[in-house]
Coordinates of C-alpha atoms in Angstrom, one line a residue:
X228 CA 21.2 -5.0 9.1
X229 CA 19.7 -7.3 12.0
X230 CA 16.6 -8.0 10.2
X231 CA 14.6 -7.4 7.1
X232 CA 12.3 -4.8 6.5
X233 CA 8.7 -5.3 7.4
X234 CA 6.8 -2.2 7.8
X235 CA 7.1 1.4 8.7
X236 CA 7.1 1.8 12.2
X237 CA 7.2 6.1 12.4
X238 CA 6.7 8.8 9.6
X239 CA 7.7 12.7 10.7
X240 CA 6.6 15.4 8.9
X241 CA 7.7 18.8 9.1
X242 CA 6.5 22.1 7.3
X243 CA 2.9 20.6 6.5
X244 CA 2.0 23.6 4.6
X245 CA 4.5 26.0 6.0
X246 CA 2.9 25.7 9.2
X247 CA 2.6 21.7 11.0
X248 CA 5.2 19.5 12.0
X249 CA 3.7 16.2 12.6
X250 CA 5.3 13.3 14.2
X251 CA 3.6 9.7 13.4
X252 CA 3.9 6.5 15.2
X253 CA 2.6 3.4 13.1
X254 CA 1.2 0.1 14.3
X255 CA 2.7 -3.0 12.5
X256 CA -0.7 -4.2 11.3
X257 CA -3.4 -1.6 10.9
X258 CA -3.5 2.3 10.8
X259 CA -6.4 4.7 10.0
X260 CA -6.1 8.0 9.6
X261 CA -9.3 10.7 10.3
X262 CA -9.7 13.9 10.6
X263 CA -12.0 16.8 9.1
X264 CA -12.1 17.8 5.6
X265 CA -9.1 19.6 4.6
X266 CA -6.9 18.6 7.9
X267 CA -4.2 17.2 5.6
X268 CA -5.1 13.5 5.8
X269 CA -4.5 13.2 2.0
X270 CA -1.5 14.9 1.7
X271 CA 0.2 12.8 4.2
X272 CA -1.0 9.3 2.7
X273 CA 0.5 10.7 -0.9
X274 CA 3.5 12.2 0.7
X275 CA 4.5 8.6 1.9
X276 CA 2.9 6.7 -1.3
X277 CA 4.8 9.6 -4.0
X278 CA 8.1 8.5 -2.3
X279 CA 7.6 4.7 -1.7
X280 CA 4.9 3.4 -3.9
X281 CA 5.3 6.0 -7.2
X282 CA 9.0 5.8 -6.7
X283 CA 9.4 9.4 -7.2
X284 CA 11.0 12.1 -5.4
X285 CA 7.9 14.1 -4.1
X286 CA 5.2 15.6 -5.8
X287 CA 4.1 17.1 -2.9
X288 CA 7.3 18.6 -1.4
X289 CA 5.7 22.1 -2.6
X290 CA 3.3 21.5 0.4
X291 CA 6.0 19.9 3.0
X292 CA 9.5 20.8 4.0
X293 CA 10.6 17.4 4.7
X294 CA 9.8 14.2 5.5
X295 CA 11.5 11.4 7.6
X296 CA 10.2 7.6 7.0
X297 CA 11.4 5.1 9.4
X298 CA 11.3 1.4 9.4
X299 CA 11.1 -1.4 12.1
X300 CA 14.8 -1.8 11.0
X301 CA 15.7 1.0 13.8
X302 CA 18.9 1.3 11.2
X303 CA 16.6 1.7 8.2
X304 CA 15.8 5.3 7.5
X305 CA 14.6 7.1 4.5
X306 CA 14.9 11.5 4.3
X307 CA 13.5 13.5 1.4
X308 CA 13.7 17.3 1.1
X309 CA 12.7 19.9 -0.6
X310 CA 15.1 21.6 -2.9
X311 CA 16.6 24.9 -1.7
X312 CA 16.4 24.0 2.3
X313 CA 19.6 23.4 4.1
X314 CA 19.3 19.8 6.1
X315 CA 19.9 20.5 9.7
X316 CA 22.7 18.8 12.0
X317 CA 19.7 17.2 14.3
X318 CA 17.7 15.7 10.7
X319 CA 21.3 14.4 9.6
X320 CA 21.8 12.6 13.2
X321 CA 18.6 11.2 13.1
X322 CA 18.7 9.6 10.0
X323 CA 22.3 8.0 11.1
X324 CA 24.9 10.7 10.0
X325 CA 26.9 12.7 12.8
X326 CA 28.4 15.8 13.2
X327 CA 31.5 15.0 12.0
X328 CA 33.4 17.3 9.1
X329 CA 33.2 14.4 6.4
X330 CA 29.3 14.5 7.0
X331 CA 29.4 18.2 7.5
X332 CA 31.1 18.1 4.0
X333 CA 28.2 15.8 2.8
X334 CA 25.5 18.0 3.6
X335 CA 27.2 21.6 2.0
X336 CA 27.9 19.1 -1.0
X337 CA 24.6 17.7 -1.2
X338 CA 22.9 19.6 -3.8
X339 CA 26.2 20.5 -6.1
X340 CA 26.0 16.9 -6.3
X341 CA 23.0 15.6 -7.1
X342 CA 21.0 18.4 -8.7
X343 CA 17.3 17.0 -8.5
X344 CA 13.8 19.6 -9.7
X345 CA 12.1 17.7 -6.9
X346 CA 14.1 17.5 -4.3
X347 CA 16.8 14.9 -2.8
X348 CA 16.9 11.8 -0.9
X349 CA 19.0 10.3 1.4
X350 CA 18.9 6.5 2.8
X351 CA 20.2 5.8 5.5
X352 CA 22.3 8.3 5.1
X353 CA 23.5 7.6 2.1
X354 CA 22.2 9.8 -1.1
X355 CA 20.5 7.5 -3.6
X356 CA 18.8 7.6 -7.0
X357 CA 15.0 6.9 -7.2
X358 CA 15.5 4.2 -9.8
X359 CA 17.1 2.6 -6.8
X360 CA 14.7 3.5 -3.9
X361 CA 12.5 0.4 -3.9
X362 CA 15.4 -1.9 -4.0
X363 CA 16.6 0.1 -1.0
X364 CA 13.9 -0.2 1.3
X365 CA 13.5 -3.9 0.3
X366 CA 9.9 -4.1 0.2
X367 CA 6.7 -3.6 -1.6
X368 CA 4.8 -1.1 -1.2
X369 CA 1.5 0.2 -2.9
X370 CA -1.3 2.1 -3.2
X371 CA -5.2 1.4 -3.8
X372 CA -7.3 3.3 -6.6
X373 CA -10.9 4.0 -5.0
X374 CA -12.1 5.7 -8.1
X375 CA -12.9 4.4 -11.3
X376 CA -12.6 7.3 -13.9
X377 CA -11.8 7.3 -17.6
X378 CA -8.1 6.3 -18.4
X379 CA -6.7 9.6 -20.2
X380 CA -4.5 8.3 -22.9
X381 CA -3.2 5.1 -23.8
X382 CA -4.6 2.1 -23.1
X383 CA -2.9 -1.4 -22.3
X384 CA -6.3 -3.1 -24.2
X385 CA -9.3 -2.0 -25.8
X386 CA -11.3 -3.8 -23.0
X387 CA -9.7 -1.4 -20.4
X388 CA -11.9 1.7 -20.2
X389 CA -11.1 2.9 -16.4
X390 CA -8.1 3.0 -13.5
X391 CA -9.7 0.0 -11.9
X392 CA -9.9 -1.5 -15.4
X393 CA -6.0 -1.3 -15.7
X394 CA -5.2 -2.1 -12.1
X395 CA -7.4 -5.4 -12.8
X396 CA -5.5 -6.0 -16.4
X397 CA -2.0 -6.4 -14.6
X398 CA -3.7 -8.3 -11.7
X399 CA -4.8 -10.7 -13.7
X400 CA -1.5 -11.8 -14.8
X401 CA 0.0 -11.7 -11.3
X402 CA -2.5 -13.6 -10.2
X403 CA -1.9 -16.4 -12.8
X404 CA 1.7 -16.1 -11.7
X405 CA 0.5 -16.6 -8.6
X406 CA -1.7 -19.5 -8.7
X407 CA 0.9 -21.7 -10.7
X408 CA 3.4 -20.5 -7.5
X409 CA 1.1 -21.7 -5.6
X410 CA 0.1 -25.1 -7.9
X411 CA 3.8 -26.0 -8.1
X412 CA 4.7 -26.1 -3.8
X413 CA 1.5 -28.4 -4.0
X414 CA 2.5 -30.7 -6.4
X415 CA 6.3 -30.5 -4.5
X416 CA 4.3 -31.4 -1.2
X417 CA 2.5 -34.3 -2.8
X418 CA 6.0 -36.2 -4.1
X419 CA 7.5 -35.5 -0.9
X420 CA 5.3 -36.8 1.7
X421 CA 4.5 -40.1 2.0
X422 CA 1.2 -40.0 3.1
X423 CA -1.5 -39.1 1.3
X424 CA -3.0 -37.6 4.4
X425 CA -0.5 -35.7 5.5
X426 CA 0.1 -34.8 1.2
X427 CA -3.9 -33.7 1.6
X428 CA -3.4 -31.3 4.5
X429 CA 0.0 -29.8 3.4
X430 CA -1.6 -28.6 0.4
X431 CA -4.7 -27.4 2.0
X432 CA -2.6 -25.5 4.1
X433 CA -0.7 -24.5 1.0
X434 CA -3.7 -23.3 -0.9
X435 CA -5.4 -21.7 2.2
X436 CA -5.1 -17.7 1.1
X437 CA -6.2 -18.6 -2.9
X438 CA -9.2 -21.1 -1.2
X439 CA -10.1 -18.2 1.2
X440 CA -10.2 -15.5 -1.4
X441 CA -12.4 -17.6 -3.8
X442 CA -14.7 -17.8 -1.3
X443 CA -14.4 -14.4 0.2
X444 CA -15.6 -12.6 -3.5
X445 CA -18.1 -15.2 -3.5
X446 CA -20.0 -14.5 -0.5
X447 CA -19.3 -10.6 -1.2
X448 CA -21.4 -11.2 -4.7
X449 CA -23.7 -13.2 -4.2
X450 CA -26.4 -11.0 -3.8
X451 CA -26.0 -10.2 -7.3
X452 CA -26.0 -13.3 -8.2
X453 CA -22.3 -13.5 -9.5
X454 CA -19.5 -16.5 -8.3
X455 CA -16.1 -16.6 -9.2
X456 CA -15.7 -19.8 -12.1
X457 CA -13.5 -21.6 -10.5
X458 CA -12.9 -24.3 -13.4
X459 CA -10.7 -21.0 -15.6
X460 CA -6.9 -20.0 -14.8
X461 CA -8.2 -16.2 -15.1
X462 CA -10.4 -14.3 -13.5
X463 CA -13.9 -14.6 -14.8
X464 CA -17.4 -14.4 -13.1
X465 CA -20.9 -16.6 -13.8
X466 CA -23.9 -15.2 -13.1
X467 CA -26.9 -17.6 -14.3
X468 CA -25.9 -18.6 -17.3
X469 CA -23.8 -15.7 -18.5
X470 CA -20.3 -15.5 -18.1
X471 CA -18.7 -12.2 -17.2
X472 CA -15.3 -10.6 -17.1
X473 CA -14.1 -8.3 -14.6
X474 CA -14.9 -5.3 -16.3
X475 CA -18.1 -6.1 -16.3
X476 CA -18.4 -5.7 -12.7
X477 CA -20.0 -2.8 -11.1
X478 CA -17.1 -0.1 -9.6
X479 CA -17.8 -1.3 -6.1
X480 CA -17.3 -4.8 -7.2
X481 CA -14.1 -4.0 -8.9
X482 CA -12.5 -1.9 -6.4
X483 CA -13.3 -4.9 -4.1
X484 CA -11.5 -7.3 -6.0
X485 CA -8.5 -5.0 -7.1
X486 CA -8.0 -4.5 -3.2
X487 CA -8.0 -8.5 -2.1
X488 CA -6.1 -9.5 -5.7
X489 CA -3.3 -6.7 -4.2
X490 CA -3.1 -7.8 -1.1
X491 CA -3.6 -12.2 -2.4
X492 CA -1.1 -11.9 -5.0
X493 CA 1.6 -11.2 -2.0
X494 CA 1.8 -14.2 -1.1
X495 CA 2.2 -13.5 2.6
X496 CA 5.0 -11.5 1.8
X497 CA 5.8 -8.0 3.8
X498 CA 4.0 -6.0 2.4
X499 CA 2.3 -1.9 3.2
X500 CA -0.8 -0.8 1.7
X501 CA -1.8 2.5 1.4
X502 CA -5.7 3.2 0.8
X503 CA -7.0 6.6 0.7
X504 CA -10.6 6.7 1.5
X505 CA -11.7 2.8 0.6
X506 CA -15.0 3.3 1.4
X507 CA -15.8 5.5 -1.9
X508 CA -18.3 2.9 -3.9
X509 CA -18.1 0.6 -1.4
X510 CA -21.5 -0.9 0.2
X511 CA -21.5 -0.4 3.8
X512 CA -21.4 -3.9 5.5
X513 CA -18.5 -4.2 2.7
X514 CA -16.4 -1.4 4.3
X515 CA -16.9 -2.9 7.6
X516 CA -15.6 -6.3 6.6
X517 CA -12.3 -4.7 4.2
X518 CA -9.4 -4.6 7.0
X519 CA -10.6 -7.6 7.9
X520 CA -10.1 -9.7 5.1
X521 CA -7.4 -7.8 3.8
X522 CA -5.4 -9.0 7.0
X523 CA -6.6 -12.5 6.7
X524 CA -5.0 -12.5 3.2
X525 CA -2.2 -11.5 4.0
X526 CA -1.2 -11.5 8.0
X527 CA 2.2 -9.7 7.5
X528 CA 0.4 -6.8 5.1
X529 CA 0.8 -3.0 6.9
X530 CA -2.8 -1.4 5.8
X531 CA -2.3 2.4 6.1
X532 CA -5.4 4.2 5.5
X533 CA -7.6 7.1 5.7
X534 CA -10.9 7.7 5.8
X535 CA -14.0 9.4 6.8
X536 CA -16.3 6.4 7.3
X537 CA -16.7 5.0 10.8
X538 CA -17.7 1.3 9.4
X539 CA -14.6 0.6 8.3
X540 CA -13.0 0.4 12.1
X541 CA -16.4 -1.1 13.1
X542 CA -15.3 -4.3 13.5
X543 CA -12.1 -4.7 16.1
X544 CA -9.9 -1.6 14.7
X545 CA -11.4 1.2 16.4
X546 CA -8.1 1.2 18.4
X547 CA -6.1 1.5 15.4
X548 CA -7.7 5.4 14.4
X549 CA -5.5 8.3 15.2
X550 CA -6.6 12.1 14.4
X551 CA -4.5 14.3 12.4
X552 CA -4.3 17.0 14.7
X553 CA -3.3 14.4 17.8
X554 CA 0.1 14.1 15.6
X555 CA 1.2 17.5 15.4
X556 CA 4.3 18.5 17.6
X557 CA 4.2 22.0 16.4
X558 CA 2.0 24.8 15.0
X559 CA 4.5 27.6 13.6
X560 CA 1.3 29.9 13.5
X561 CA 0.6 29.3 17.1
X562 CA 4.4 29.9 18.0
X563 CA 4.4 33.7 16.7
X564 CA 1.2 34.4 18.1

């Protein structure tokens, strides 16, 4: 391949409910998806996160024919079906495959081969197992809670009563992981320079992202009087005199933090985060500032969203907002009418 994987760069859709093909082209950076209630905005952010983020092959393919990811690798493609359809001679060309008999031979084969309940995928291609999808595509993807309900069933810790309650449990440890990354290139910059002012600026540059996201949950809670205590490896909160752990936090104020840990813990690693509706529990001048600092976290993260709240494009991503029904190339319904 000429280069690595970074984000997606088109996602086609066809059979949206029997009816819509839609066709999809993403920006590298931001993308927000509106549309009225029941338009399919949902179903097209877990179509892409079932397959890439759940590692799965599709939940939803009872409510989509097919779908076609495609990465900024122009030879980096990704096909699932639904089981039972035929794959046509243009879907096999345009994932990389010709006409020829072999290929030919590989799509009449396909599903004598590789008998799946849920449907098939092919990479490039090339038919995989789901165990190996992620290690295909050769990046990280993931998707963002907005709800903090009950956990139903087992438990990683008594202390985790809800989904953001787990999402911040596993956090926490990445986040350690992280900071002792991010403690050992410092102490490597310090032996290796020498001058202490250049040692001093290296590892401010080093710990810019941990500094910045320190200060980011500080300013976002201090109305409420809480700051992040900085003098503890994990994440706990001081509010007065009382010291707090994240699940003491209100659900905005988690789903705040399990957002920028996601996105911090990266690294500035490639990265695509999927986030439907974000602005559920979140204050108002909070939803305007998300994209925002989630890109200043990590400048190389792909945030693919949808959403119904107009605050969170308010500042500089209006541009970024495309309507559901601006993506559809064909209306079956319309067609026999």
């Amino acid at each position: 391949m000429n280069k690595d994987i970074t984000h997606i760069t088109k996602v086609g859709i066809q059979g949206l409910w029997n009816r819509y093909d839609l066709e999809w082209n993403l920006n590298p950076d931001v993308n927000v998806l509106s549309g009225i209630n029941g338009s399919g905005k949902s179903t097209i952010l877990d179509c892409l996160t079932d397959l890439l983020v759940q590692n799965i092959l599709l939940e939803k393919l009872n409510l989509i024919d097919s779908i076609i990811i495609t990465f900024n690798n122009s030879e980096t493609t990704l096909y699932a079906t639904a089981p039972g359809l035929s794959i046509s001679e243009d879907s096999l060309i345009s994932i990389g495959l010709s006409s020829s008999d072999e290929n030919k031979k590989v799509s009449n084969d396909l599903y004598n081969s590789f008998k799946l309940s849920k449907g098939i995928v092919l990479f490039n291609g090339a038919l995989i197992k789901k165990d190996d999808l992620l290690i295909a595509t050769n990046i990280y993807c993931y998707k963002i809670s907005t709800f903090d309900t009950l956990i139903q069933g087992e438990r990683p810790d008594e202390k985790v009563i809800t989904n953001l309650d787990r999402d911040l449990f596993y956090l926490e440890k990445k986040f350690l992981n992280y900071k002792l990354n991010v403690g050992n290139r410092a102490f490597e910059a310090v032996n290796d320079l020498d001058s202490s002012s250049k040692a001093i600026k290296e590892v401010a540059k080093i710990r810019k992202q941990l500094d910045r996201f320190l200060d980011i949950i500080d300013s976002l809670f201090a109305n409420t009087d809480k700051k992040i205590n900085r003098k503890k490896n994990e994440i706990s909160f001081l509010s007065g005199e009382d010291e707090l752990t994240p699940y003491q936090l209100s659900s905005g104020e988690k789903q705040m933090l399990v957002i920028l840990l996601t996105v911090l813990v990266q690294d500035n690693k490639p990265s695509i985060l999927f986030m439907d509706e974000p602005e559920i529990s979140l204050h108002f001048d909070w939803q305007k500032k998300l994209i925002g600092y989630i890109r200043e976290l990590n400048p190389t993260c792909q945030v693919i969203l949808a959403t119904h709240s107009p605050a969170v494009v308010m500042e500089g991503w209006t541009d970024k907002v495309v309507d559901v029904k601006d993506l559809i190339t064909l209306d079956r319904l319309a067609v026999v009418k």
